[in-house]
Amino acid sequence: LGSVLRDAWGAVREHVDAVVVERARVAEAIGEIGGARALPSEANFVWVETEKPAEDVHAAMLARGVLVRSFHAAGGRMARHLRVTIGTPSENDAMLAALAEACA
C-alpha cells in the first residue's frame, strides 16, 4: 500500500489542491446568495446555513436535478443546514444556480 500511495501522491495532491480552490470559490459565491451562508470548512464539502427550512431548499434543488444532503430530520440547529460536496466547476455552478433559486 505504501508504494501505491507514494506512486499516486502527485495526482492525489493535485486533486486536493483543486478541491481547496473550488471550495473557496463556492463558499464565496454562496455568500453572495441571499438567504444562504457558507460556514468555514476544511473538508471536501461546505456546510450551508439557510434562512428557509433546509427541507424546502433541498426539495427545490432536487427538483432542479441537484442533489445535496439535508439534515432537517435531525431537527434543532440542523433544520436549516445543507451539506454540499465540492464537485467539478460546472457541477458547482449548477448547484449555485439551484441554491440561489431555492433561497429566493
C-alpha atoms as a PDB file:
ATOM      1  CA  LEU A   1       0.000   0.000   0.000  1.00  0.00           C
ATOM      2  CA  GLY A   2       2.840   2.365   0.788  1.00  0.00           C
ATOM      3  CA  SER A   3       4.184   2.219  -2.758  1.00  0.00           C
ATOM      4  CA  VAL A   4       0.710   2.785  -4.234  1.00  0.00           C
ATOM      5  CA  LEU A   5       0.287   5.952  -2.202  1.00  0.00           C
ATOM      6  CA  ARG A   6       3.827   7.044  -2.974  1.00  0.00           C
ATOM      7  CA  ASP A   7       3.322   6.467  -6.708  1.00  0.00           C
ATOM      8  CA  ALA A   8      -0.051   8.240  -6.774  1.00  0.00           C
ATOM      9  CA  TRP A   9       0.769  11.051  -4.326  1.00  0.00           C
ATOM     10  CA  GLY A  10       1.288  13.654  -7.041  1.00  0.00           C
ATOM     11  CA  ALA A  11      -2.154  13.008  -8.525  1.00  0.00           C
ATOM     12  CA  VAL A  12      -3.767  12.954  -5.082  1.00  0.00           C
ATOM     13  CA  ARG A  13      -2.128  16.250  -4.120  1.00  0.00           C
ATOM     14  CA  GLU A  14      -3.221  17.818  -7.407  1.00  0.00           C
ATOM     15  CA  HIS A  15      -6.827  16.751  -6.781  1.00  0.00           C
ATOM     16  CA  VAL A  16      -6.762  18.017  -3.193  1.00  0.00           C
ATOM     17  CA  ASP A  17      -5.392  21.377  -4.334  1.00  0.00           C
ATOM     18  CA  ALA A  18      -8.155  21.676  -6.950  1.00  0.00           C
ATOM     19  CA  VAL A  19     -10.829  20.893  -4.340  1.00  0.00           C
ATOM     20  CA  VAL A  20      -9.409  23.517  -1.969  1.00  0.00           C
ATOM     21  CA  VAL A  21      -9.507  26.202  -4.673  1.00  0.00           C
ATOM     22  CA  GLU A  22     -13.009  25.217  -5.789  1.00  0.00           C
ATOM     23  CA  ARG A  23     -14.267  25.061  -2.194  1.00  0.00           C
ATOM     24  CA  ALA A  24     -13.144  28.659  -1.652  1.00  0.00           C
ATOM     25  CA  ARG A  25     -14.857  29.782  -4.864  1.00  0.00           C
ATOM     26  CA  VAL A  26     -18.086  28.007  -3.937  1.00  0.00           C
ATOM     27  CA  ALA A  27     -18.100  29.389  -0.384  1.00  0.00           C
ATOM     28  CA  GLU A  28     -17.582  32.912  -1.689  1.00  0.00           C
ATOM     29  CA  ALA A  29     -20.382  32.507  -4.239  1.00  0.00           C
ATOM     30  CA  ILE A  30     -22.741  31.153  -1.573  1.00  0.00           C
ATOM     31  CA  GLY A  31     -22.011  34.271   0.457  1.00  0.00           C
ATOM     32  CA  GLU A  32     -23.442  36.334  -2.401  1.00  0.00           C
ATOM     33  CA  ILE A  33     -26.742  34.411  -2.361  1.00  0.00           C
ATOM     34  CA  GLY A  34     -29.410  35.998  -0.209  1.00  0.00           C
ATOM     35  CA  GLY A  35     -30.787  33.571   2.336  1.00  0.00           C
ATOM     36  CA  ALA A  36     -27.708  31.327   2.436  1.00  0.00           C
ATOM     37  CA  ARG A  37     -24.400  31.396   4.249  1.00  0.00           C
ATOM     38  CA  ALA A  38     -21.375  29.115   3.903  1.00  0.00           C
ATOM     39  CA  LEU A  39     -19.762  28.019   7.140  1.00  0.00           C
ATOM     40  CA  PRO A  40     -15.968  27.569   7.333  1.00  0.00           C
ATOM     41  CA  SER A  41     -14.782  24.179   6.089  1.00  0.00           C
ATOM     42  CA  GLU A  42     -11.530  22.279   5.730  1.00  0.00           C
ATOM     43  CA  ALA A  43     -13.234  19.291   4.091  1.00  0.00           C
ATOM     44  CA  ASN A  44     -14.381  18.385   0.580  1.00  0.00           C
ATOM     45  CA  PHE A  45     -17.781  19.879   1.355  1.00  0.00           C
ATOM     46  CA  VAL A  46     -19.336  23.131   2.552  1.00  0.00           C
ATOM     47  CA  TRP A  47     -21.966  23.448   5.245  1.00  0.00           C
ATOM     48  CA  VAL A  48     -24.667  25.849   4.100  1.00  0.00           C
ATOM     49  CA  GLU A  49     -26.946  27.553   6.580  1.00  0.00           C
ATOM     50  CA  THR A  50     -30.251  28.643   5.038  1.00  0.00           C
ATOM     51  CA  GLU A  51     -32.869  31.127   6.192  1.00  0.00           C
ATOM     52  CA  LYS A  52     -35.593  28.855   4.824  1.00  0.00           C
ATOM     53  CA  PRO A  53     -36.002  25.345   6.237  1.00  0.00           C
ATOM     54  CA  ALA A  54     -33.373  23.058   4.732  1.00  0.00           C
ATOM     55  CA  GLU A  55     -36.113  20.596   3.807  1.00  0.00           C
ATOM     56  CA  ASP A  56     -37.691  23.183   1.488  1.00  0.00           C
ATOM     57  CA  VAL A  57     -34.380  24.278  -0.045  1.00  0.00           C
ATOM     58  CA  HIS A  58     -33.356  20.645  -0.538  1.00  0.00           C
ATOM     59  CA  ALA A  59     -36.638  19.825  -2.295  1.00  0.00           C
ATOM     60  CA  ALA A  60     -36.360  22.858  -4.589  1.00  0.00           C
ATOM     61  CA  MET A  61     -32.788  21.962  -5.511  1.00  0.00           C
ATOM     62  CA  LEU A  62     -33.711  18.324  -6.112  1.00  0.00           C
ATOM     63  CA  ALA A  63     -36.495  19.483  -8.452  1.00  0.00           C
ATOM     64  CA  ARG A  64     -33.733  21.172 -10.492  1.00  0.00           C
ATOM     65  CA  GLY A  65     -31.739  17.932 -10.578  1.00  0.00           C
ATOM     66  CA  VAL A  66     -29.221  18.956  -7.926  1.00  0.00           C
ATOM     67  CA  LEU A  67     -28.705  16.585  -5.022  1.00  0.00           C
ATOM     68  CA  VAL A  68     -27.300  17.938  -1.768  1.00  0.00           C
ATOM     69  CA  ARG A  69     -27.538  16.476   1.703  1.00  0.00           C
ATOM     70  CA  SER A  70     -30.161  17.894   4.070  1.00  0.00           C
ATOM     71  CA  PHE A  71     -30.067  17.370   7.795  1.00  0.00           C
ATOM     72  CA  HIS A  72     -33.534  18.759   8.519  1.00  0.00           C
ATOM     73  CA  ALA A  73     -34.693  15.453  10.023  1.00  0.00           C
ATOM     74  CA  ALA A  74     -32.143  15.888  12.821  1.00  0.00           C
ATOM     75  CA  GLY A  75     -34.083  18.973  13.950  1.00  0.00           C
ATOM     76  CA  GLY A  76     -32.734  21.775  16.086  1.00  0.00           C
ATOM     77  CA  ARG A  77     -29.950  23.818  14.518  1.00  0.00           C
ATOM     78  CA  MET A  78     -29.565  21.264  11.760  1.00  0.00           C
ATOM     79  CA  ALA A  79     -33.048  22.043  10.409  1.00  0.00           C
ATOM     80  CA  ARG A  80     -31.526  24.882   8.385  1.00  0.00           C
ATOM     81  CA  HIS A  81     -28.327  23.233   7.164  1.00  0.00           C
ATOM     82  CA  LEU A  82     -27.279  21.508   3.969  1.00  0.00           C
ATOM     83  CA  ARG A  83     -24.052  19.727   3.144  1.00  0.00           C
ATOM     84  CA  VAL A  84     -22.771  20.495  -0.335  1.00  0.00           C
ATOM     85  CA  THR A  85     -19.995  18.264  -1.646  1.00  0.00           C
ATOM     86  CA  ILE A  86     -17.487  20.045  -3.854  1.00  0.00           C
ATOM     87  CA  GLY A  87     -17.652  18.758  -7.415  1.00  0.00           C
ATOM     88  CA  THR A  88     -16.373  19.973 -10.741  1.00  0.00           C
ATOM     89  CA  PRO A  89     -16.698  23.681 -11.547  1.00  0.00           C
ATOM     90  CA  SER A  90     -19.684  23.006 -13.834  1.00  0.00           C
ATOM     91  CA  GLU A  91     -21.390  20.834 -11.198  1.00  0.00           C
ATOM     92  CA  ASN A  92     -20.798  23.531  -8.609  1.00  0.00           C
ATOM     93  CA  ASP A  93     -22.163  26.213 -10.934  1.00  0.00           C
ATOM     94  CA  ALA A  94     -25.362  24.173 -11.367  1.00  0.00           C
ATOM     95  CA  MET A  95     -25.579  23.769  -7.584  1.00  0.00           C
ATOM     96  CA  LEU A  96     -25.106  27.505  -7.033  1.00  0.00           C
ATOM     97  CA  ALA A  97     -27.834  28.358  -9.539  1.00  0.00           C
ATOM     98  CA  ALA A  98     -30.222  25.882  -7.910  1.00  0.00           C
ATOM     99  CA  LEU A  99     -29.380  27.192  -4.427  1.00  0.00           C
ATOM    100  CA  ALA A 100     -29.948  30.787  -5.468  1.00  0.00           C
ATOM    101  CA  GLU A 101     -33.325  29.909  -6.947  1.00  0.00           C
ATOM    102  CA  ALA A 102     -34.305  27.801  -3.924  1.00  0.00           C
ATOM    103  CA  CYS A 103     -33.380  30.552  -1.483  1.00  0.00           C
ATOM    104  CA  ALA A 104     -35.136  33.352  -3.411  1.00  0.00           C
END
